[in-house]
Amino acid sequence: MKRRSCGRGAALLVAAMFLGLPSASCADLSLQDAINLALAQNTSLRITQKGEDTARAELQKAKIDNGLQIKGTESLDTTLKRSSSTDSKNEIGVTASYPLYTSGKAEANIDSGVLGLKAAELSTERSRENLKLDVIKAYYDALEARRTVDVRQETVDKYQDHYTNVSQLYAAGSKARIDVIRSSVELSNAAQDLIKAQNSCEVDLATLRNYLNIDRSEPLNLTSDFSYDQFNIDMDSCIDYAYRNRKDLMIDLYKYQQAENAVKAAKADFGPSVTLSAGPSWSHSFKPATSSDSDITAGATLSWNFWDNGLTRAKVQEAETSRDVAKLNLTKDQEDIDLSLRQAYYNMREAEKRLNSTGDAVKQAEEDYFIAREKYRAGEGLMLDIIDAQEALSTARLNYISAEYDYARYKATVENAMGIELTDQEKEAAAKMTATAAEKAERAVLQEPIAPENAKPDKETKGLVKKAADAAAGEAKAPASDAAAQVIQDLAEGEVTK
C-alpha cells in the first residue's frame, strides 16, 4: 500500500509540472529582430535621446545671448511735489542691443554648446551600443535557460523511468525497499530543479521583453541559437581599437574641451565688454500740462569691472578645478576601458577553452550512465552508481551549455568594449525611434524581419558594417560575430578610424 502511495505521489508531481507549462502560440523572434526592435522602441533609450534636445537648446541659448536682442519698455510715472502738485507722464521705448565685444566669453559659450551637442549625440550612440549588448545577453540568457529546462526535464524523465523499473523489480522481489525510496527521493529532487529552471526561463524572457518594450505577456519563440564563431583579434589590438573608437572617450574629450571654454569664459570677466544699442522712444506728459515728445538714441556702452572683491578670480579657480577633474575623468575612463576589455577578453578565452573541453565530457558521461543503468538492471550494479552517473551526465551537459553561451556573451561584451558601432540595418532600426505608435504597429517587426535570418556578411565591404546577403548562403550567426573578422582586416590595412 505504501509502495503505491509513493509511486502515485511522484507521478502526480511530474504530471503537475507538465500541466503547468504554457501552451499558447509563440511569436518567432531572431536575435537580430530582437536587437532591431529594442533599438526602435526601448524606453530608456528614448530618455537618453532627450539629452540631445537639451543640448540643442543650450546651444541655441548661447547663440541668442551673443545675438541681436530687441526689448520694449513702457512706464507710467506720477510725481508728487512739495507744492502738492503732481506731474504725470507715460514713456514708451524700444531698444535694440548687440554685444559687439565680450572678451571671448560669448564665443567660448557657443563652442561649449557645440561640444555639448556632439557629446549628447555620442551618448545616444553609446547607449544604443550598450542596449544591443544587453539584448544579446538577455537573448542568450533565455536560450541557456530554455536548454537548461530541457536538461532538467530529461533528468526527470530518466529518474521517472528508473523509478518505474525499480518499483517493478521490487514487486518481483529482486530489489530492496530502500532502492524504491531512494529513487523516489531523487525523482522529487530532480523535479524541484526542473521547476526552478522553468522559473528562471520565464524571468529571462521577461527581461528580454522589457528591453524590447513589447507586451509583457507575449509568448516568444527564440529562433536563433548559439553558433561558434572564432574571435581572432589579439588583446592589444582590441585595446588600441577601443582607445580610438570608444564614444565614451570622445565624450570625455568634449567635456574636457567644454571645461577649457568655461575657464576662458570665466577669465573674460577680467576684460571689457562693448555693447551697441539703438532705438526710438516716445514720452507723453498729461499733467499738469499735456505735451508729447519723441527721439531716437544710439550709442555704445563700454563695461569693465575693475574691482569685484575677488569674485571673478574665484570663478576662474572653480572653472580650472572642473577642467582638471574633466582631464582626470578622461584618464580614469581610459583605465576602466582597459580593465573591462581585458576582463571580458580573458573570460571569453576561458569560456572558449571550456567549450572545447566539455564536449567529450558529455559523451563520456552518457556512456557511463548507460553502463551503470544496464548493470543495475542486470542485478550487478548499485543504486548509488545510477545516481552518480545521472548527476555527472546532467552536470556535463549543463557545463557544456554554460560554456557555449558564456562564450557568446563574452564575445559580444568584447566587441562592445572595443566600441564596434551598429550595423547599417541596426542604425536604420534606431532611426525609427521617433516613429509614431501607428507607424510602429504597421511595421510588425516580429512578423516581417528586416533582414534574412541566415544572411552572411559581405567580406569585401570595408569597415565594421555588415550587409545582408542571400538567406540560403550559410548558417546564421550572432549580429556582431562577423564584425570581429572585419576588424582584423581593417587593423591590418590601417583603415581603422581615429
CSV table of C-alpha atoms in Angstrom, one decimal:
chain,number,residue,atom,x,y,z
A,1,MET,CA,0.0,0.0,0.0
A,2,LYS,CA,2.8,2.4,0.8
A,3,ARG,CA,4.6,1.5,-2.4
A,4,ARG,CA,1.6,2.5,-4.5
A,5,SER,CA,1.3,5.8,-2.5
A,6,CYS,CA,4.9,6.7,-3.1
A,7,GLY,CA,4.6,6.0,-6.8
A,8,ARG,CA,1.4,7.9,-7.2
A,9,GLY,CA,2.9,10.9,-5.5
A,10,ALA,CA,5.9,11.0,-7.8
A,11,ALA,CA,3.6,10.6,-10.9
A,12,LEU,CA,1.3,13.4,-9.8
A,13,LEU,CA,4.3,15.7,-9.2
A,14,VAL,CA,5.6,15.1,-12.8
A,15,ALA,CA,2.1,15.5,-14.3
A,16,ALA,CA,1.6,18.8,-12.4
A,17,MET,CA,4.8,20.1,-14.0
A,18,PHE,CA,3.7,19.2,-17.5
A,19,LEU,CA,0.3,20.7,-17.0
A,20,GLY,CA,1.8,23.9,-15.7
A,21,LEU,CA,3.7,24.6,-18.9
A,22,PRO,CA,2.3,27.3,-21.2
A,23,SER,CA,0.7,26.1,-24.5
A,24,ALA,CA,0.0,29.4,-26.2
A,25,SER,CA,1.3,30.1,-29.7
A,26,CYS,CA,4.6,31.9,-29.7
A,27,ALA,CA,5.9,34.7,-31.9
A,28,ASP,CA,9.1,33.8,-33.7
A,29,LEU,CA,12.0,36.2,-32.7
A,30,SER,CA,15.5,36.0,-34.0
A,31,LEU,CA,18.4,37.7,-32.3
A,32,GLN,CA,18.7,40.4,-35.0
A,33,ASP,CA,14.9,41.0,-34.8
A,34,ALA,CA,15.3,41.5,-31.0
A,35,ILE,CA,18.1,44.0,-31.4
A,36,ASN,CA,16.3,46.0,-34.0
A,37,LEU,CA,13.1,46.0,-32.0
A,38,ALA,CA,14.8,47.2,-28.9
A,39,LEU,CA,16.7,50.0,-30.8
A,40,ALA,CA,13.3,51.2,-32.2
A,41,GLN,CA,11.3,51.4,-29.0
A,42,ASN,CA,13.3,50.9,-25.8
A,43,THR,CA,12.1,53.4,-23.2
A,44,SER,CA,15.5,54.0,-21.6
A,45,LEU,CA,16.9,54.8,-25.0
A,46,ARG,CA,14.2,57.3,-25.5
A,47,ILE,CA,15.1,59.1,-22.3
A,48,THR,CA,18.8,59.2,-23.3
A,49,GLN,CA,17.8,60.6,-26.7
A,50,LYS,CA,16.1,63.5,-25.0
A,51,GLY,CA,19.5,64.7,-23.9
A,52,GLU,CA,20.2,65.7,-27.5
A,53,ASP,CA,17.2,68.1,-27.3
A,54,THR,CA,18.5,69.6,-24.0
A,55,ALA,CA,22.0,70.1,-25.6
A,56,ARG,CA,20.5,71.6,-28.7
A,57,ALA,CA,18.5,74.1,-26.5
A,58,GLU,CA,21.7,75.0,-24.6
A,59,LEU,CA,23.5,75.7,-27.9
A,60,GLN,CA,20.6,77.9,-29.1
A,61,LYS,CA,20.6,79.8,-25.8
A,62,ALA,CA,24.3,80.5,-26.2
A,63,LYS,CA,23.8,81.8,-29.7
A,64,ILE,CA,20.9,84.0,-28.7
A,65,ASP,CA,22.9,85.6,-25.9
A,66,ASN,CA,25.5,86.7,-28.5
A,67,GLY,CA,23.0,88.0,-31.0
A,68,LEU,CA,20.8,90.9,-31.6
A,69,GLN,CA,18.1,91.5,-29.0
A,70,ILE,CA,15.2,93.9,-29.1
A,71,LYS,CA,13.4,94.9,-25.9
A,72,GLY,CA,10.3,97.2,-25.4
A,73,THR,CA,9.6,99.2,-22.3
A,74,GLU,CA,6.7,101.3,-21.1
A,75,SER,CA,6.4,103.2,-17.8
A,76,LEU,CA,3.7,105.4,-16.2
A,77,ASP,CA,5.1,107.8,-13.6
A,78,THR,CA,3.4,110.2,-11.2
A,79,THR,CA,5.4,112.6,-9.1
A,80,LEU,CA,4.0,114.4,-6.0
A,81,LYS,CA,5.8,117.7,-5.4
A,82,ARG,CA,6.0,119.7,-2.2
A,83,SER,CA,3.5,122.2,-3.6
A,84,SER,CA,1.0,119.3,-3.6
A,85,SER,CA,1.0,119.5,-7.4
A,86,THR,CA,1.7,116.3,-9.5
A,87,ASP,CA,3.5,115.5,-12.7
A,88,SER,CA,2.3,112.5,-14.7
A,89,LYS,CA,3.8,111.1,-17.8
A,90,ASN,CA,3.9,108.0,-19.9
A,91,GLU,CA,7.1,106.8,-21.7
A,92,ILE,CA,7.4,104.0,-24.3
A,93,GLY,CA,10.7,102.9,-25.7
A,94,VAL,CA,12.2,100.2,-28.0
A,95,THR,CA,15.9,99.3,-27.7
A,96,ALA,CA,17.9,97.1,-30.0
A,97,SER,CA,21.2,95.9,-28.5
A,98,TYR,CA,24.1,93.8,-29.8
A,99,PRO,CA,27.1,92.6,-27.9
A,100,LEU,CA,30.0,93.8,-30.0
A,101,TYR,CA,32.8,92.5,-27.8
A,102,THR,CA,32.7,90.2,-24.8
A,103,SER,CA,36.5,89.4,-24.3
A,104,GLY,CA,35.8,86.0,-25.8
A,105,LYS,CA,33.1,84.9,-23.3
A,106,ALA,CA,30.3,84.6,-25.9
A,107,GLU,CA,32.5,82.7,-28.3
A,108,ALA,CA,33.5,80.3,-25.5
A,109,ASN,CA,29.9,79.6,-24.5
A,110,ILE,CA,28.9,78.9,-28.1
A,111,ASP,CA,31.8,76.5,-28.6
A,112,SER,CA,30.8,74.7,-25.4
A,113,GLY,CA,27.2,74.4,-26.7
A,114,VAL,CA,28.5,72.8,-29.9
A,115,LEU,CA,30.7,70.4,-28.0
A,116,GLY,CA,27.7,69.6,-25.7
A,117,LEU,CA,25.5,68.7,-28.6
A,118,LYS,CA,28.2,66.4,-30.1
A,119,ALA,CA,28.6,64.8,-26.7
A,120,ALA,CA,24.9,64.2,-26.4
A,121,GLU,CA,24.7,62.6,-29.8
A,122,LEU,CA,27.6,60.3,-29.0
A,123,SER,CA,26.0,59.5,-25.7
A,124,THR,CA,22.9,58.3,-27.6
A,125,GLU,CA,25.0,56.2,-29.9
A,126,ARG,CA,26.9,54.6,-27.0
A,127,SER,CA,23.6,53.9,-25.3
A,128,ARG,CA,22.4,52.1,-28.4
A,129,GLU,CA,25.5,50.0,-28.4
A,130,ASN,CA,25.1,49.2,-24.7
A,131,LEU,CA,21.4,48.3,-25.4
A,132,LYS,CA,22.4,46.0,-28.2
A,133,LEU,CA,24.8,44.2,-25.7
A,134,ASP,CA,22.0,44.0,-23.1
A,135,VAL,CA,19.6,42.5,-25.6
A,136,ILE,CA,22.3,39.9,-26.8
A,137,LYS,CA,22.9,38.9,-23.2
A,138,ALA,CA,19.2,38.7,-22.4
A,139,TYR,CA,18.6,36.7,-25.5
A,140,TYR,CA,21.4,34.2,-24.8
A,141,ASP,CA,20.3,34.0,-21.1
A,142,ALA,CA,16.8,33.0,-22.2
A,143,LEU,CA,18.3,30.4,-24.7
A,144,GLU,CA,20.5,29.0,-22.0
A,145,ALA,CA,17.6,28.8,-19.6
A,146,ARG,CA,15.5,27.1,-22.2
A,147,ARG,CA,18.2,24.4,-22.8
A,148,THR,CA,18.7,24.1,-19.1
A,149,VAL,CA,15.0,23.3,-18.8
A,150,ASP,CA,15.4,20.6,-21.4
A,151,VAL,CA,18.3,19.0,-19.5
A,152,ARG,CA,16.3,19.1,-16.2
A,153,GLN,CA,13.3,17.7,-18.0
A,154,GLU,CA,15.4,14.8,-19.4
A,155,THR,CA,16.8,14.2,-15.9
A,156,VAL,CA,13.2,14.0,-14.5
A,157,ASP,CA,12.3,11.6,-17.3
A,158,LYS,CA,15.3,9.3,-16.6
A,159,TYR,CA,14.5,9.3,-12.9
A,160,GLN,CA,10.9,8.5,-13.7
A,161,ASP,CA,11.9,5.6,-15.9
A,162,HIS,CA,14.3,4.4,-13.2
A,163,TYR,CA,11.7,4.7,-10.5
A,164,THR,CA,9.3,2.6,-12.6
A,165,ASN,CA,11.9,0.0,-13.2
A,166,VAL,CA,12.9,-0.2,-9.5
A,167,SER,CA,9.3,-0.5,-8.5
A,168,GLN,CA,8.8,-3.4,-10.9
A,169,LEU,CA,12.0,-5.1,-9.6
A,170,TYR,CA,10.9,-4.6,-6.0
A,171,ALA,CA,7.5,-6.1,-6.8
A,172,ALA,CA,9.3,-9.1,-8.3
A,173,GLY,CA,11.3,-9.4,-5.1
A,174,SER,CA,14.7,-8.7,-6.7
A,175,LYS,CA,15.3,-5.2,-5.2
A,176,ALA,CA,15.2,-3.8,-1.7
A,177,ARG,CA,12.6,-1.4,-0.5
A,178,ILE,CA,15.3,1.2,0.2
A,179,ASP,CA,16.0,1.4,-3.6
A,180,VAL,CA,12.5,2.4,-4.3
A,181,ILE,CA,12.6,5.1,-1.6
A,182,ARG,CA,15.9,6.4,-2.8
A,183,SER,CA,14.8,6.6,-6.5
A,184,SER,CA,11.6,8.4,-5.4
A,185,VAL,CA,13.6,11.0,-3.5
A,186,GLU,CA,15.9,11.6,-6.4
A,187,LEU,CA,12.9,12.0,-8.7
A,188,SER,CA,11.5,14.6,-6.4
A,189,ASN,CA,14.8,16.4,-6.2
A,190,ALA,CA,15.1,16.4,-10.0
A,191,ALA,CA,11.5,17.8,-10.2
A,192,GLN,CA,12.5,20.7,-7.9
A,193,ASP,CA,15.4,21.5,-10.1
A,194,LEU,CA,13.1,21.5,-13.1
A,195,ILE,CA,10.7,23.9,-11.5
A,196,LYS,CA,13.5,26.3,-10.7
A,197,ALA,CA,14.8,26.1,-14.2
A,198,GLN,CA,11.4,26.8,-15.7
A,199,ASN,CA,11.0,29.8,-13.4
A,200,SER,CA,14.5,31.1,-14.5
A,201,CYS,CA,13.5,30.8,-18.1
A,202,GLU,CA,10.3,32.9,-17.5
A,203,VAL,CA,12.3,35.5,-15.7
A,204,ASP,CA,14.9,35.7,-18.5
A,205,LEU,CA,12.1,36.0,-21.1
A,206,ALA,CA,10.5,38.8,-19.0
A,207,THR,CA,13.8,40.6,-19.0
A,208,LEU,CA,14.1,40.3,-22.8
A,209,ARG,CA,10.5,41.6,-23.3
A,210,ASN,CA,11.3,44.6,-21.1
A,211,TYR,CA,14.3,45.5,-23.3
A,212,LEU,CA,12.1,45.2,-26.4
A,213,ASN,CA,9.3,47.1,-24.8
A,214,ILE,CA,6.6,44.7,-26.1
A,215,ASP,CA,3.6,43.1,-24.4
A,216,ARG,CA,5.0,41.6,-21.2
A,217,SER,CA,2.8,38.5,-21.5
A,218,GLU,CA,3.5,37.8,-25.2
A,219,PRO,CA,5.0,34.3,-25.6
A,220,LEU,CA,8.2,34.2,-27.6
A,221,ASN,CA,9.9,31.6,-29.7
A,222,LEU,CA,13.6,32.4,-29.9
A,223,THR,CA,14.7,31.1,-33.3
A,224,SER,CA,18.4,32.0,-33.1
A,225,ASP,CA,20.8,29.7,-31.3
A,226,PHE,CA,24.5,29.5,-30.4
A,227,SER,CA,26.9,29.2,-33.3
A,228,TYR,CA,30.6,29.1,-32.6
A,229,ASP,CA,32.4,31.9,-34.3
A,230,GLN,CA,36.1,32.2,-33.6
A,231,PHE,CA,37.5,35.5,-32.4
A,232,ASN,CA,40.9,36.1,-34.0
A,233,ILE,CA,41.8,39.6,-32.7
A,234,ASP,CA,44.6,39.8,-30.1
A,235,MET,CA,44.0,41.7,-26.9
A,236,ASP,CA,46.5,44.6,-27.7
A,237,SER,CA,44.7,45.3,-31.0
A,238,CYS,CA,41.4,45.3,-29.2
A,239,ILE,CA,42.6,47.8,-26.6
A,240,ASP,CA,44.2,50.0,-29.3
A,241,TYR,CA,40.9,49.9,-31.3
A,242,ALA,CA,38.9,50.8,-28.2
A,243,TYR,CA,41.1,53.8,-27.4
A,244,ARG,CA,40.4,55.2,-30.9
A,245,ASN,CA,36.8,54.3,-31.3
A,246,ARG,CA,35.0,54.3,-27.9
A,247,LYS,CA,32.5,57.0,-27.8
A,248,ASP,CA,32.9,57.3,-24.1
A,249,LEU,CA,36.4,58.6,-24.5
A,250,MET,CA,35.2,61.0,-27.3
A,251,ILE,CA,32.6,62.3,-24.9
A,252,ASP,CA,35.2,62.8,-22.1
A,253,LEU,CA,37.3,64.7,-24.6
A,254,TYR,CA,34.4,67.0,-25.5
A,255,LYS,CA,33.7,67.6,-21.8
A,256,TYR,CA,37.3,68.5,-21.2
A,257,GLN,CA,37.2,71.0,-24.1
A,258,GLN,CA,34.0,72.4,-22.6
A,259,ALA,CA,35.8,72.8,-19.3
A,260,GLU,CA,38.5,74.7,-21.1
A,261,ASN,CA,35.9,77.0,-22.6
A,262,ALA,CA,34.4,77.5,-19.2
A,263,VAL,CA,37.9,78.8,-18.0
A,264,LYS,CA,38.0,81.1,-20.9
A,265,ALA,CA,34.5,82.4,-20.2
A,266,ALA,CA,35.4,83.0,-16.5
A,267,LYS,CA,38.6,84.8,-17.4
A,268,ALA,CA,36.7,87.0,-19.9
A,269,ASP,CA,35.1,88.8,-16.9
A,270,PHE,CA,38.5,90.4,-16.2
A,271,GLY,CA,38.3,92.2,-19.6
A,272,PRO,CA,35.9,94.8,-21.0
A,273,SER,CA,32.7,94.3,-22.9
A,274,VAL,CA,31.2,96.6,-25.6
A,275,THR,CA,27.5,96.7,-26.4
A,276,LEU,CA,25.9,98.6,-29.2
A,277,SER,CA,22.3,99.9,-28.7
A,278,ALA,CA,19.8,102.0,-30.6
A,279,GLY,CA,16.1,102.6,-30.6
A,280,PRO,CA,13.3,105.2,-30.6
A,281,SER,CA,11.4,106.4,-27.6
A,282,TRP,CA,8.1,108.3,-27.0
A,283,SER,CA,7.0,110.3,-24.0
A,284,HIS,CA,3.6,111.9,-23.2
A,285,SER,CA,3.0,114.2,-20.3
A,286,PHE,CA,-0.6,114.8,-19.4
A,287,LYS,CA,-0.4,116.6,-16.0
A,288,PRO,CA,-0.1,119.5,-15.2
A,289,ALA,CA,0.2,120.1,-18.9
A,290,THR,CA,-0.2,118.0,-22.0
A,291,SER,CA,2.9,117.5,-24.2
A,292,SER,CA,4.4,114.8,-26.4
A,293,ASP,CA,7.9,114.2,-27.5
A,294,SER,CA,9.9,111.5,-29.4
A,295,ASP,CA,13.5,110.9,-30.0
A,296,ILE,CA,16.0,108.3,-31.3
A,297,THR,CA,19.0,107.2,-29.3
A,298,ALA,CA,22.1,105.3,-30.4
A,299,GLY,CA,25.3,104.5,-28.7
A,300,ALA,CA,27.9,102.1,-27.5
A,301,THR,CA,28.4,101.1,-23.9
A,302,LEU,CA,31.8,100.1,-22.6
A,303,SER,CA,31.7,98.0,-19.4
A,304,TRP,CA,34.8,97.0,-17.4
A,305,ASN,CA,34.7,95.6,-13.9
A,306,PHE,CA,37.9,96.9,-12.2
A,307,TRP,CA,37.2,95.5,-8.8
A,308,ASP,CA,34.8,92.8,-7.6
A,309,ASN,CA,36.5,91.8,-4.4
A,310,GLY,CA,38.0,88.6,-5.9
A,311,LEU,CA,34.7,87.2,-7.2
A,312,THR,CA,35.9,86.7,-10.8
A,313,ARG,CA,39.2,85.1,-9.6
A,314,ALA,CA,37.2,82.6,-7.5
A,315,LYS,CA,35.1,81.7,-10.5
A,316,VAL,CA,38.3,81.2,-12.6
A,317,GLN,CA,39.7,78.9,-9.9
A,318,GLU,CA,36.5,76.9,-9.8
A,319,ALA,CA,36.5,76.5,-13.6
A,320,GLU,CA,40.1,75.5,-13.6
A,321,THR,CA,39.4,72.8,-11.0
A,322,SER,CA,36.5,71.5,-13.1
A,323,ARG,CA,38.8,71.4,-16.1
A,324,ASP,CA,41.4,69.3,-14.1
A,325,VAL,CA,38.6,67.0,-13.0
A,326,ALA,CA,37.5,66.5,-16.6
A,327,LYS,CA,41.0,65.6,-17.6
A,328,LEU,CA,41.3,63.1,-14.8
A,329,ASN,CA,38.0,61.6,-15.8
A,330,LEU,CA,39.3,61.1,-19.3
A,331,THR,CA,42.4,59.3,-17.9
A,332,LYS,CA,40.2,57.2,-15.5
A,333,ASP,CA,37.9,56.1,-18.2
A,334,GLN,CA,40.8,55.0,-20.3
A,335,GLU,CA,42.0,52.9,-17.4
A,336,ASP,CA,38.4,51.5,-16.9
A,337,ILE,CA,38.1,50.6,-20.6
A,338,ASP,CA,41.4,48.8,-20.5
A,339,LEU,CA,40.4,46.8,-17.4
A,340,SER,CA,36.9,46.0,-18.6
A,341,LEU,CA,38.2,44.9,-22.0
A,342,ARG,CA,40.9,42.7,-20.5
A,343,GLN,CA,38.4,41.1,-18.2
A,344,ALA,CA,35.9,40.4,-21.0
A,345,TYR,CA,38.7,39.1,-23.2
A,346,TYR,CA,40.1,36.7,-20.6
A,347,ASN,CA,36.6,35.5,-19.8
A,348,MET,CA,35.9,34.9,-23.4
A,349,ARG,CA,39.0,32.8,-23.8
A,350,GLU,CA,38.3,30.9,-20.7
A,351,ALA,CA,34.8,30.1,-21.9
A,352,GLU,CA,36.2,29.0,-25.3
A,353,LYS,CA,38.6,26.6,-23.6
A,354,ARG,CA,35.7,25.2,-21.5
A,355,LEU,CA,33.7,24.8,-24.7
A,356,ASN,CA,36.4,22.7,-26.3
A,357,SER,CA,36.8,20.5,-23.2
A,358,THR,CA,33.3,19.8,-22.2
A,359,GLY,CA,32.1,18.2,-25.5
A,360,ASP,CA,34.0,15.0,-24.8
A,361,ALA,CA,32.9,15.0,-21.2
A,362,VAL,CA,29.2,14.8,-22.2
A,363,LYS,CA,29.9,11.8,-24.4
A,364,GLN,CA,31.7,10.0,-21.7
A,365,ALA,CA,29.0,10.8,-19.1
A,366,GLU,CA,26.4,9.4,-21.4
A,367,GLU,CA,28.3,6.2,-21.8
A,368,ASP,CA,28.9,6.0,-18.1
A,369,TYR,CA,25.2,6.4,-17.4
A,370,PHE,CA,24.3,3.7,-19.9
A,371,ILE,CA,26.7,1.3,-18.4
A,372,ALA,CA,25.5,2.0,-14.8
A,373,ARG,CA,21.9,1.6,-15.8
A,374,GLU,CA,22.4,-1.7,-17.6
A,375,LYS,CA,24.5,-3.1,-14.8
A,376,TYR,CA,21.7,-2.2,-12.3
A,377,ARG,CA,19.1,-3.8,-14.5
A,378,ALA,CA,21.2,-6.9,-14.7
A,379,GLY,CA,21.5,-7.0,-10.9
A,380,GLU,CA,25.2,-6.3,-10.8
A,381,GLY,CA,25.2,-2.5,-10.1
A,382,LEU,CA,24.2,-0.3,-7.2
A,383,MET,CA,21.6,2.4,-6.9
A,384,LEU,CA,24.4,4.8,-6.0
A,385,ASP,CA,26.1,4.2,-9.4
A,386,ILE,CA,22.9,5.2,-11.2
A,387,ILE,CA,22.5,8.4,-9.1
A,388,ASP,CA,26.2,9.4,-9.5
A,389,ALA,CA,26.1,8.7,-13.3
A,390,GLN,CA,22.9,10.7,-13.8
A,391,GLU,CA,24.3,13.6,-11.8
A,392,ALA,CA,27.5,13.5,-13.7
A,393,LEU,CA,25.6,13.5,-17.0
A,394,SER,CA,23.4,16.4,-16.0
A,395,THR,CA,26.5,18.4,-14.8
A,396,ALA,CA,28.4,17.7,-18.0
A,397,ARG,CA,25.5,18.9,-20.2
A,398,LEU,CA,24.9,22.0,-18.2
A,399,ASN,CA,28.6,22.8,-18.2
A,400,TYR,CA,28.6,22.5,-22.0
A,401,ILE,CA,25.6,24.7,-22.3
A,402,SER,CA,27.1,27.3,-19.9
A,403,ALA,CA,30.4,27.3,-21.9
A,404,GLU,CA,28.5,27.9,-25.2
A,405,TYR,CA,26.5,30.9,-24.0
A,406,ASP,CA,29.3,32.3,-21.8
A,407,TYR,CA,31.5,32.4,-24.9
A,408,ALA,CA,28.7,34.1,-26.9
A,409,ARG,CA,28.0,36.7,-24.2
A,410,TYR,CA,31.7,37.5,-23.5
A,411,LYS,CA,32.4,37.8,-27.2
A,412,ALA,CA,29.6,40.3,-27.5
A,413,THR,CA,31.0,42.1,-24.5
A,414,VAL,CA,34.5,42.3,-26.0
A,415,GLU,CA,33.1,43.8,-29.2
A,416,ASN,CA,31.0,46.3,-27.2
A,417,ALA,CA,34.1,47.2,-25.1
A,418,MET,CA,36.0,47.8,-28.3
A,419,GLY,CA,33.4,50.3,-29.4
A,420,ILE,CA,32.3,48.5,-32.6
A,421,GLU,CA,29.4,50.5,-34.0
A,422,LEU,CA,26.0,49.4,-35.0
A,423,THR,CA,25.4,47.8,-38.4
A,424,ASP,CA,23.6,49.7,-41.1
A,425,GLN,CA,20.5,47.7,-40.5
A,426,GLU,CA,20.6,48.4,-36.8
A,427,LYS,CA,21.1,52.2,-37.4
A,428,GLU,CA,18.1,52.1,-39.7
A,429,ALA,CA,16.1,50.5,-36.9
A,430,ALA,CA,17.3,53.1,-34.4
A,431,ALA,CA,16.3,55.9,-36.7
A,432,LYS,CA,12.7,54.6,-36.3
A,433,MET,CA,12.8,55.6,-32.6
A,434,THR,CA,10.8,58.8,-33.4
A,435,ALA,CA,8.1,57.0,-35.4
A,436,THR,CA,4.5,57.2,-34.1
A,437,ALA,CA,2.8,54.3,-32.4
A,438,ALA,CA,0.6,53.8,-35.5
A,439,GLU,CA,3.7,53.5,-37.7
A,440,LYS,CA,5.3,51.0,-35.3
A,441,ALA,CA,2.2,48.9,-35.4
A,442,GLU,CA,2.2,48.9,-39.2
A,443,ARG,CA,5.8,47.7,-39.3
A,444,ALA,CA,5.0,44.5,-37.5
A,445,VAL,CA,8.7,43.8,-36.9
A,446,LEU,CA,8.2,40.4,-35.3
A,447,GLN,CA,6.3,39.1,-38.3
A,448,GLU,CA,8.4,40.8,-41.0
A,449,PRO,CA,12.1,40.6,-40.2
A,450,ILE,CA,14.2,43.3,-41.7
A,451,ALA,CA,17.0,41.0,-42.9
A,452,PRO,CA,17.1,37.3,-43.8
A,453,GLU,CA,17.8,35.2,-40.8
A,454,ASN,CA,20.6,33.3,-42.4
A,455,ALA,CA,22.3,36.2,-44.1
A,456,LYS,CA,26.1,36.2,-44.2
A,457,PRO,CA,28.3,39.3,-44.2
A,458,ASP,CA,29.9,40.8,-47.3
A,459,LYS,CA,33.6,40.1,-46.7
A,460,GLU,CA,34.6,42.7,-49.4
A,461,THR,CA,32.9,45.6,-47.6
A,462,LYS,CA,35.4,47.8,-45.7
A,463,GLY,CA,34.6,48.9,-42.2
A,464,LEU,CA,32.7,47.2,-39.5
A,465,VAL,CA,29.2,47.3,-41.1
A,466,LYS,CA,27.5,44.0,-42.1
A,467,LYS,CA,25.4,43.7,-45.2
A,468,ALA,CA,22.6,41.3,-45.7
A,469,ALA,CA,23.3,38.6,-48.3
A,470,ASP,CA,21.4,35.6,-49.7
A,471,ALA,CA,19.5,33.8,-46.9
A,472,ALA,CA,20.5,30.4,-48.3
A,473,ALA,CA,24.2,31.2,-48.4
A,474,GLY,CA,25.1,29.8,-44.9
A,475,GLU,CA,24.3,29.4,-41.3
A,476,ALA,CA,23.0,32.2,-39.1
A,477,LYS,CA,25.5,33.9,-36.8
A,478,ALA,CA,25.3,36.5,-33.9
A,479,PRO,CA,24.9,40.0,-35.2
A,480,ALA,CA,28.3,41.2,-34.3
A,481,SER,CA,30.2,37.9,-35.0
A,482,ASP,CA,31.5,38.8,-38.5
A,483,ALA,CA,32.3,42.3,-37.5
A,484,ALA,CA,35.2,40.9,-35.5
A,485,ALA,CA,36.8,39.4,-38.6
A,486,GLN,CA,36.4,42.7,-40.4
A,487,VAL,CA,38.2,44.5,-37.6
A,488,ILE,CA,41.2,42.2,-38.2
A,489,GLN,CA,41.2,43.2,-41.8
A,490,ASP,CA,40.9,46.9,-41.0
A,491,LEU,CA,43.7,46.8,-38.5
A,492,ALA,CA,45.9,45.0,-41.0
A,493,GLU,CA,45.2,47.6,-43.7
A,494,GLY,CA,45.4,50.6,-41.3
A,495,GLU,CA,41.9,51.7,-42.1
A,496,VAL,CA,40.6,51.9,-38.5
A,497,THR,CA,39.2,55.4,-38.0
A,498,LYS,CA,40.9,57.6,-35.4
